[in-house]
PDB file of C-alpha atoms in Angstrom:
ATOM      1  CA  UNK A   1      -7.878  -3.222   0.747  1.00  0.00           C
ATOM      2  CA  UNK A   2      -6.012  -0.882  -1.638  1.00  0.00           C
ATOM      3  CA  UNK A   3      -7.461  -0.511  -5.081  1.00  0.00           C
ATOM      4  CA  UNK A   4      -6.087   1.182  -8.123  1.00  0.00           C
ATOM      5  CA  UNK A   5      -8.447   2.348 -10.934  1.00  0.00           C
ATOM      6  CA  UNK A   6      -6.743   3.215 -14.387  1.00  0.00           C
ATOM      7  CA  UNK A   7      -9.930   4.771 -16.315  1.00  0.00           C
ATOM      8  CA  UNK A   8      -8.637   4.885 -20.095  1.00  0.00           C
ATOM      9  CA  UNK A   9      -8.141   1.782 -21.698  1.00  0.00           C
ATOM     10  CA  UNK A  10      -6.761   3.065 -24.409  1.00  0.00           C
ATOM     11  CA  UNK A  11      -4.918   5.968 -25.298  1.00  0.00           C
ATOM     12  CA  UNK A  12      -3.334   7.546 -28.430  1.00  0.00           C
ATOM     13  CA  UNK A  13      -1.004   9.976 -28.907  1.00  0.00           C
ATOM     14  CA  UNK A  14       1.253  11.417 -32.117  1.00  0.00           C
ATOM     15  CA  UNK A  15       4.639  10.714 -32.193  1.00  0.00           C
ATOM     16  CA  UNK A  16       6.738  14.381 -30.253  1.00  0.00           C
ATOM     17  CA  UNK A  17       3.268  15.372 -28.801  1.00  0.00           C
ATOM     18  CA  UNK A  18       2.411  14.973 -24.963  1.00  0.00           C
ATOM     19  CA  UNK A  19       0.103  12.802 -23.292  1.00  0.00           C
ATOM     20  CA  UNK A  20      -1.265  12.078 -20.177  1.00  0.00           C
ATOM     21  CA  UNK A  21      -2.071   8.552 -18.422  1.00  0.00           C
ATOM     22  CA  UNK A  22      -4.665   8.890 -15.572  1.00  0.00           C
ATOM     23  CA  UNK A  23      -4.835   6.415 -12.263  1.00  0.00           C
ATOM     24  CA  UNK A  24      -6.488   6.779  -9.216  1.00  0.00           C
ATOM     25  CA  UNK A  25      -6.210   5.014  -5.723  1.00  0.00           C
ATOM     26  CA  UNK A  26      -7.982   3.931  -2.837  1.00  0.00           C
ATOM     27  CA  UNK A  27      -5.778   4.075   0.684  1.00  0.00           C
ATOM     28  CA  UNK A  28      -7.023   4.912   4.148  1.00  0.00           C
ATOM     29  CA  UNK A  29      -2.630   5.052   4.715  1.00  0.00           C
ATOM     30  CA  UNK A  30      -0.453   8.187   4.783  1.00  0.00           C
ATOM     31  CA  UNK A  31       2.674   6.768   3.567  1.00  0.00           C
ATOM     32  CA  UNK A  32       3.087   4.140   0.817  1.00  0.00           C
ATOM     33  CA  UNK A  33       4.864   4.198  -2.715  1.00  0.00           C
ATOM     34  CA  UNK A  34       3.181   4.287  -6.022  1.00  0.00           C
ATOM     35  CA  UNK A  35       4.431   3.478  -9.608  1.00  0.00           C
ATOM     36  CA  UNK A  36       4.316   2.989 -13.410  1.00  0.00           C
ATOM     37  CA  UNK A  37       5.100   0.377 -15.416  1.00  0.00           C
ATOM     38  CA  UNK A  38       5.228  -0.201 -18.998  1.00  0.00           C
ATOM     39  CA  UNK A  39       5.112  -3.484 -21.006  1.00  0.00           C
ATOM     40  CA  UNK A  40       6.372  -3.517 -24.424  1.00  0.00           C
ATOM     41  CA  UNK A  41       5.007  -6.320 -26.118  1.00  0.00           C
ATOM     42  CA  UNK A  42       7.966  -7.773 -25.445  1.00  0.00           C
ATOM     43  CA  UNK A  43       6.218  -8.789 -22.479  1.00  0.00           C
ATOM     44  CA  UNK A  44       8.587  -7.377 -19.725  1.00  0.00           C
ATOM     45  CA  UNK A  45       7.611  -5.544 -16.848  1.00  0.00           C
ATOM     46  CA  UNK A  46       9.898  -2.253 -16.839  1.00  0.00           C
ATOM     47  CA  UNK A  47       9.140   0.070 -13.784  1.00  0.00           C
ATOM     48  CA  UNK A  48       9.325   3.616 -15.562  1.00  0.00           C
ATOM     49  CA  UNK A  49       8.644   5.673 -12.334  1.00  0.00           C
ATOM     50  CA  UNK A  50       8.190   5.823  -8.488  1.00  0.00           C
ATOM     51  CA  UNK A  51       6.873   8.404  -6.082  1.00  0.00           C
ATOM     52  CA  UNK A  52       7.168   7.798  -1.797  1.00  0.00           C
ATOM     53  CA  UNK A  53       4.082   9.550  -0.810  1.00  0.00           C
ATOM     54  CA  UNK A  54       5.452  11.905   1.612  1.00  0.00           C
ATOM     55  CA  UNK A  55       7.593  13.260  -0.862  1.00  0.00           C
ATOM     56  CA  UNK A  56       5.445  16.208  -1.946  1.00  0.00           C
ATOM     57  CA  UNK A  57       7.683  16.521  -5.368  1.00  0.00           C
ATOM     58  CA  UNK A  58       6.473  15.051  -8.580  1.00  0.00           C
ATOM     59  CA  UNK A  59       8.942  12.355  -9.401  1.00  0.00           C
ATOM     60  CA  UNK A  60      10.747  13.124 -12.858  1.00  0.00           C
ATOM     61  CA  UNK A  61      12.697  10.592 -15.070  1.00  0.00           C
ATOM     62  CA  UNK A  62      13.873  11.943 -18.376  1.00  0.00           C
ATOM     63  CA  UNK A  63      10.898  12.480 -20.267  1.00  0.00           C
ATOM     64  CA  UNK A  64       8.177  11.153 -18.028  1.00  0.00           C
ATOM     65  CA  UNK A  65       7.016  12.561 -14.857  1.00  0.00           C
ATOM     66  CA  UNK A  66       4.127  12.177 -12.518  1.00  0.00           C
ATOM     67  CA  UNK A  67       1.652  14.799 -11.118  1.00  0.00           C
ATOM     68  CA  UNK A  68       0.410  13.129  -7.439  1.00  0.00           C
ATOM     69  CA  UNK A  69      -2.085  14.671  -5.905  1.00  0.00           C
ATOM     70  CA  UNK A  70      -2.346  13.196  -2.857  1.00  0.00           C
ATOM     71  CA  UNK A  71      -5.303  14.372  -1.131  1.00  0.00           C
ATOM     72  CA  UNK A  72      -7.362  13.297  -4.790  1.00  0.00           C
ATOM     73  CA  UNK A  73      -5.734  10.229  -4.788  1.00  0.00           C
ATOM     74  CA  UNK A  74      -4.460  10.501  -8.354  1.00  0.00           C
ATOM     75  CA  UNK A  75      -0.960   9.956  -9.665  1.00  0.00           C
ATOM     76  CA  UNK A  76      -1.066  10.393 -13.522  1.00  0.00           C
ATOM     77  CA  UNK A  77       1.984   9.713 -15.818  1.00  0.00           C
ATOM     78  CA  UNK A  78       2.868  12.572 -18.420  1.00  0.00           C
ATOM     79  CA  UNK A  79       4.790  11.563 -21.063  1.00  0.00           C
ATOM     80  CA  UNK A  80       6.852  14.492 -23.514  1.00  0.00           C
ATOM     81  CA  UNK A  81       8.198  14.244 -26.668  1.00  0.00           C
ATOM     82  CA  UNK A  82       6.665  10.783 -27.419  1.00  0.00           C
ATOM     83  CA  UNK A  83       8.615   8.000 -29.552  1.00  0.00           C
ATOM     84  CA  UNK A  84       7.398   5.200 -31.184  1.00  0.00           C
ATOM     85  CA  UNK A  85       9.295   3.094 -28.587  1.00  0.00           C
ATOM     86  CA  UNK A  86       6.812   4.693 -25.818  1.00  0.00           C
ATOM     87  CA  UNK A  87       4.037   2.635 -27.439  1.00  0.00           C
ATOM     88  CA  UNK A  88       3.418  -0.007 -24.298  1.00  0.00           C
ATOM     89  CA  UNK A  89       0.566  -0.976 -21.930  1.00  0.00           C
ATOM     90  CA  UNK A  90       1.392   1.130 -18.711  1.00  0.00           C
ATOM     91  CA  UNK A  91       0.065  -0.090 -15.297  1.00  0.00           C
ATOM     92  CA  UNK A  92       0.176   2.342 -12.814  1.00  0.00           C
ATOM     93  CA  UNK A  93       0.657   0.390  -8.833  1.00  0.00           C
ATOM     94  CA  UNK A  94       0.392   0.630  -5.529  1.00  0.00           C
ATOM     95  CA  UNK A  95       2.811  -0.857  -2.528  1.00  0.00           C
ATOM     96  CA  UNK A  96       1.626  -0.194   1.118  1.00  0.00           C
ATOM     97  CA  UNK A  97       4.870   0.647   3.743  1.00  0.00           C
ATOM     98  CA  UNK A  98       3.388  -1.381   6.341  1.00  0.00           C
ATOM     99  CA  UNK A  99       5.163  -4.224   7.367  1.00  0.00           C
ATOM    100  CA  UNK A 100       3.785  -7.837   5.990  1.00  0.00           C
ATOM    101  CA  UNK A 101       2.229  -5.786   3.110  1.00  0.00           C
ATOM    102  CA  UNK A 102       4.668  -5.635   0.502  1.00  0.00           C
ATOM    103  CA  UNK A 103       2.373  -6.474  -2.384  1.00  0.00           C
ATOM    104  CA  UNK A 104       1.943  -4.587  -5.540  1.00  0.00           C
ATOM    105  CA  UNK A 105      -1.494  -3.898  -6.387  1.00  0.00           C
ATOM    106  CA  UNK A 106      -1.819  -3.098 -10.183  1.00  0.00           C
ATOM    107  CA  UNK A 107      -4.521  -1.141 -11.959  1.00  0.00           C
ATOM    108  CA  UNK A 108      -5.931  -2.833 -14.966  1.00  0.00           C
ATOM    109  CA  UNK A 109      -3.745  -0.990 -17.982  1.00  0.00           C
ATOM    110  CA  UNK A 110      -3.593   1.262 -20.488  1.00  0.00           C
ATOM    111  CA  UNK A 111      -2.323   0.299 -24.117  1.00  0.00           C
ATOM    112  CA  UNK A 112      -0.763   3.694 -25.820  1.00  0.00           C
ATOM    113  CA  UNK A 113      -0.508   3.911 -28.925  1.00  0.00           C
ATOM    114  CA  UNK A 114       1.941   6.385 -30.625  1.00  0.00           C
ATOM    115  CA  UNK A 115       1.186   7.386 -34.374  1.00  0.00           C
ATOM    116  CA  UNK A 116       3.983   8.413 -36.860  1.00  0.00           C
TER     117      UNK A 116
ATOM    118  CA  UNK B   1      22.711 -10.160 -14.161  1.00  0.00           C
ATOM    119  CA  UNK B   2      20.440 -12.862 -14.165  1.00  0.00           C
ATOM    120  CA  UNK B   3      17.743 -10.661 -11.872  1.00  0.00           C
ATOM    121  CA  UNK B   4      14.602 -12.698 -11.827  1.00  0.00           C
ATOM    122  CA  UNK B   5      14.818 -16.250 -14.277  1.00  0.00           C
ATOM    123  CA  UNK B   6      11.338 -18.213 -14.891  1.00  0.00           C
ATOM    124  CA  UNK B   7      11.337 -21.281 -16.347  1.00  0.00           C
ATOM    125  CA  UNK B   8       9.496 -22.383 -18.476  1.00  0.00           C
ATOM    126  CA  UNK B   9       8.735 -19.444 -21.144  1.00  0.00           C
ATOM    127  CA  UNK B  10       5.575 -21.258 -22.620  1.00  0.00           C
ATOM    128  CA  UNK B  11       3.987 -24.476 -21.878  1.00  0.00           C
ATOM    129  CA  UNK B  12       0.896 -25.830 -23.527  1.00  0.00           C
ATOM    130  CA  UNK B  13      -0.971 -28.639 -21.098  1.00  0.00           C
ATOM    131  CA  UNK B  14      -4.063 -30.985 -21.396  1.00  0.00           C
ATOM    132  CA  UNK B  15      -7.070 -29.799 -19.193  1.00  0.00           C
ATOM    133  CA  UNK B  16      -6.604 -32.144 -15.710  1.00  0.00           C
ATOM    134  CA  UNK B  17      -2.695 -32.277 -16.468  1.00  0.00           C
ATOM    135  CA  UNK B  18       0.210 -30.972 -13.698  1.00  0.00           C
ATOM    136  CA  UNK B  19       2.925 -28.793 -14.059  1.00  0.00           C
ATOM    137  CA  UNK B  20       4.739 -26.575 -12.107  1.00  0.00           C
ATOM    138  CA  UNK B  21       6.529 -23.061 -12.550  1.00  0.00           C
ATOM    139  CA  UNK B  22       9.875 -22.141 -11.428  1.00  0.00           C
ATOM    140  CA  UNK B  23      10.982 -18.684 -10.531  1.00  0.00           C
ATOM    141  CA  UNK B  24      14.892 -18.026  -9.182  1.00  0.00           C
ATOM    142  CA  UNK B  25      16.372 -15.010  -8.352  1.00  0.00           C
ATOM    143  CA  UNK B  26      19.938 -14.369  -6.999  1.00  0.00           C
ATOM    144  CA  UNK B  27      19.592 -10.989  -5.332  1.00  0.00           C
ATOM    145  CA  UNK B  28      19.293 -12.479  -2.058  1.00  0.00           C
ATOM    146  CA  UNK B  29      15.833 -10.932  -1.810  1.00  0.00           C
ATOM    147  CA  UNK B  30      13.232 -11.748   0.861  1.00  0.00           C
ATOM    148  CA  UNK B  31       9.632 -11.371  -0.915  1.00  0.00           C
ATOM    149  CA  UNK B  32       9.048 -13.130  -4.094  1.00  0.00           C
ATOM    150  CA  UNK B  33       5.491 -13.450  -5.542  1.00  0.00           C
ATOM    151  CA  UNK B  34       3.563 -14.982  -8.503  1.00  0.00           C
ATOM    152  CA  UNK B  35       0.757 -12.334 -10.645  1.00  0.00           C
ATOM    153  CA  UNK B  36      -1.312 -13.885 -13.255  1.00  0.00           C
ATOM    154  CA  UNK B  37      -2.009 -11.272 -16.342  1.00  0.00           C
ATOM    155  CA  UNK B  38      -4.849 -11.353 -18.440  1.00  0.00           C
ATOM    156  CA  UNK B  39      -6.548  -9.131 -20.965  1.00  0.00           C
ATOM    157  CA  UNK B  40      -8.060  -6.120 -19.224  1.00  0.00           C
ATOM    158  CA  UNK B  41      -7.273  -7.586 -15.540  1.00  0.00           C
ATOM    159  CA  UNK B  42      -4.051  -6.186 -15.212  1.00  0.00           C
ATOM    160  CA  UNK B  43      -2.337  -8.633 -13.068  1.00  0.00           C
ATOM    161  CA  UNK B  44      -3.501 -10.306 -10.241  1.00  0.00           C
ATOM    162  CA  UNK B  45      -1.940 -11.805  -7.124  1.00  0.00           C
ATOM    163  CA  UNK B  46      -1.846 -15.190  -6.744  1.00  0.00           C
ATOM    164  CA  UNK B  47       0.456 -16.321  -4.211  1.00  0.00           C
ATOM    165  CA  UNK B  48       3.340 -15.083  -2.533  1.00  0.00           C
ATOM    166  CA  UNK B  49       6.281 -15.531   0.545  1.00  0.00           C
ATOM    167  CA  UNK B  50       8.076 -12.892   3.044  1.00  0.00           C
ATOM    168  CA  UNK B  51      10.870 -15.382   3.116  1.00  0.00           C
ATOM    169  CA  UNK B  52      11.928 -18.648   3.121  1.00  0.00           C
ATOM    170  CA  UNK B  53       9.429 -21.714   4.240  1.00  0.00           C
ATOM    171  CA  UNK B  54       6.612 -18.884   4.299  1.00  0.00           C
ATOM    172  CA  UNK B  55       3.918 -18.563   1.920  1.00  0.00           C
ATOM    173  CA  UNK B  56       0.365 -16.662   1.875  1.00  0.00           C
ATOM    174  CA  UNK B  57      -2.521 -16.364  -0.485  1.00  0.00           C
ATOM    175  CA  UNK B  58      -3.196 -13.551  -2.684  1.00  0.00           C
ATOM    176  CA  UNK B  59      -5.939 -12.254  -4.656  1.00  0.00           C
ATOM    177  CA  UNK B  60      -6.549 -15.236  -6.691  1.00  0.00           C
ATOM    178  CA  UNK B  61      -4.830 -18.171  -5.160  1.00  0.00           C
ATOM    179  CA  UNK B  62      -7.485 -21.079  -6.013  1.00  0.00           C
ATOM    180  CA  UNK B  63      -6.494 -23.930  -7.933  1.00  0.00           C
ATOM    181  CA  UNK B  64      -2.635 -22.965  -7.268  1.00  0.00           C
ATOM    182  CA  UNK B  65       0.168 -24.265  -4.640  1.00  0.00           C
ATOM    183  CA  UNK B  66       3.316 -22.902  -4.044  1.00  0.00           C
ATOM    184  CA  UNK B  67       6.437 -23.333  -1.975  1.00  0.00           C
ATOM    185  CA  UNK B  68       9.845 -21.686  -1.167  1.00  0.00           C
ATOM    186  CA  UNK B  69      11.879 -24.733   0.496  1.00  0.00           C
ATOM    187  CA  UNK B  70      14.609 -22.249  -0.457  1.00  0.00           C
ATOM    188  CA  UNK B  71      15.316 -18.503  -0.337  1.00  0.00           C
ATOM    189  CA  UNK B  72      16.326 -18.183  -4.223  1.00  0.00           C
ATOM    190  CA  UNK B  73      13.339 -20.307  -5.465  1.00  0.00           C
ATOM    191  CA  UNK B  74       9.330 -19.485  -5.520  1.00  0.00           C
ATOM    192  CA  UNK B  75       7.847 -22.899  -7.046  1.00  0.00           C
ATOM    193  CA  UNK B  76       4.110 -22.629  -8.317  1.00  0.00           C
ATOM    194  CA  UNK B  77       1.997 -25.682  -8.921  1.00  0.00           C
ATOM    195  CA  UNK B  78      -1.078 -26.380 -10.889  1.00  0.00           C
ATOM    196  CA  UNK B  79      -2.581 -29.795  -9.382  1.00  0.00           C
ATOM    197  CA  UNK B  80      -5.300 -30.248 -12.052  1.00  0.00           C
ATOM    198  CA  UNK B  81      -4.954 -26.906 -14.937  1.00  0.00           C
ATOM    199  CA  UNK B  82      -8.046 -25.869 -16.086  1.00  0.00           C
ATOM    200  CA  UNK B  83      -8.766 -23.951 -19.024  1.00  0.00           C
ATOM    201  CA  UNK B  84      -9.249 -20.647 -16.974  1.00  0.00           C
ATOM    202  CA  UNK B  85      -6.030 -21.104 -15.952  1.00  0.00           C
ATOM    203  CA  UNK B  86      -4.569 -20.070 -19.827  1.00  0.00           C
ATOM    204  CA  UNK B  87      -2.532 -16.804 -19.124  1.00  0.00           C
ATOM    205  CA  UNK B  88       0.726 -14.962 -18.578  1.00  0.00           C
ATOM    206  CA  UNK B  89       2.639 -15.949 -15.026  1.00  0.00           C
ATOM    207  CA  UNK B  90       5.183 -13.506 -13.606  1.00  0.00           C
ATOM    208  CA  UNK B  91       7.372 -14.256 -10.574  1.00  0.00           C
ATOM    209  CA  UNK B  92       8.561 -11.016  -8.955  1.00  0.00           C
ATOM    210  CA  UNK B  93      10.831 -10.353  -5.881  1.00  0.00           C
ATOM    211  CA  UNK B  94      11.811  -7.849  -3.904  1.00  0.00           C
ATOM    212  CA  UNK B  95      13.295  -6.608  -0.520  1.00  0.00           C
ATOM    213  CA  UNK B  96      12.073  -5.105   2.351  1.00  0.00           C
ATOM    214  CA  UNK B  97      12.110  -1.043   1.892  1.00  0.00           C
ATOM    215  CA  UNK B  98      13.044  -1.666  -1.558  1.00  0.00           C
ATOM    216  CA  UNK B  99      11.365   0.837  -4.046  1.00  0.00           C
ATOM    217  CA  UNK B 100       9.525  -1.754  -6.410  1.00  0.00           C
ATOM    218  CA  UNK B 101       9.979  -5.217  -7.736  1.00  0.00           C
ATOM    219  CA  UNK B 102      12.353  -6.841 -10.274  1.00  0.00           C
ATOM    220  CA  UNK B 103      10.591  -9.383 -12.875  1.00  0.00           C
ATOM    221  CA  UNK B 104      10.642 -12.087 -14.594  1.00  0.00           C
ATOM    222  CA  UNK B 105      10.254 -12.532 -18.421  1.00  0.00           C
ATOM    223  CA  UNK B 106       6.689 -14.482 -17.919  1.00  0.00           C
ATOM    224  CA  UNK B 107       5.360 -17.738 -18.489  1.00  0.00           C
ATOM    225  CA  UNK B 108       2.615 -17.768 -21.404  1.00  0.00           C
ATOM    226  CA  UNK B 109       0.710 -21.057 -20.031  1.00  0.00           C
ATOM    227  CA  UNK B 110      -2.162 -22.805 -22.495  1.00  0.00           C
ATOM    228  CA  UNK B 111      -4.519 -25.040 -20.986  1.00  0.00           C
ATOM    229  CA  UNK B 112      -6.490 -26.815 -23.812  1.00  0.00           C
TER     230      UNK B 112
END
């Protein structure tokens, strides 16, 4: 079974400074899709960014991209220019491509913080 | 755009009390699913369907039910809610080949 470890708990970051979210996976598959979310505490789940792992570019949207590594099993979520909107919990997930296994499989979270 | 709708939005029940959760969506999608979410867990699978009159157990599926009579509509059921049951219910759907899921707002659930 797939398994996705997000190691930081928490993470802070000031307000136009850069930070980085770290998650790590678990797949013996060569071919599957892997996101982030964020969760305001508004409570809804808003998917922020997707990478198809054959794609060997790092997915970009706006000011957040993603540097996979896919032999280390590692797809970590950079933000730039952070706002005070950015402060979230961000899951980072894993879908498989095979057929009948459509689940998401979330890591456990990390809360960011952004400072003024 | 009503996407994903869950209904209700909070619910507070007596330990050994019923209840069940209803999750629509009208995108005509195939998979729908139910995550619990709780504090440092992430969320967790509980149930879900790869289309209508199917269903199969996820991660955490004990003490649940669910059903999808319909393609629109993922029903979950607590029998008998126990206080471990207290947490934040999303219903999700998507499609097959679809990039990720769309959600639902969340049920925050209380089991006293």
């Amino acid at each position: 079974a797939q398994t996705v470890t997000q190691s930081q708990p928490e993470m802070s970051v000031q307000e136009a400074e850069t930070v980085t979210l770290s998650c790590t996976y678990d797949t013996s598959e060569s071919d599957y899709y892997l996101f982030w979310y964020k969760q305001p505490p508004s409570r809804q789940m808003i998917l922020v960014i997707r990478q198809e792992a054959y794609k060997q570019q790092n997915a970009t949207e706006n000011r957040f991209s993603v540097n996979f590594q896919k032999a280390a099993k590692s797809f970590s979520l950079k933000i730039s220019d952070s706002q005070l909107g950015d402060a979230a919990m961000y899951f980072c997930a894993y879908r498989s491509k095979q057929g009948g296994s459509e689940k998401l499989v979330f890591g456990k979270g990390t809360k960011l913080t952004v400072n003024p | 755009n009503a996407g994903v709708t869950q209904t209700p939005k909070f619910r507070v029940l007596k330990t050994g009390q019923s209840m069940t959760l209803l999750c629509a969506q009208d995108m005509n999608h195939e998979y729908m699913y139910w995550y619990r979410q709780d504090p440092g867990m992430g969320l967790r699978l509980i149930h879900y369907s790869v289309g209508e009159g199917t269903t199969a157990k996820g991660e955490v599926p004990d003490g649940y039910n669910v059903s999808r009579l319909k393609k629109q509509n993922f029903l979950l059921g607590l029998e008998s809610a126990a206080p471990s049951q207290t947490s934040v219910y999303f219903c999700a759907s998507s499609s097959w080949g679809d990039y990720g899921y769309t959600f639902g707002s969340g049920t925050r659930l209380t089991v006293v």
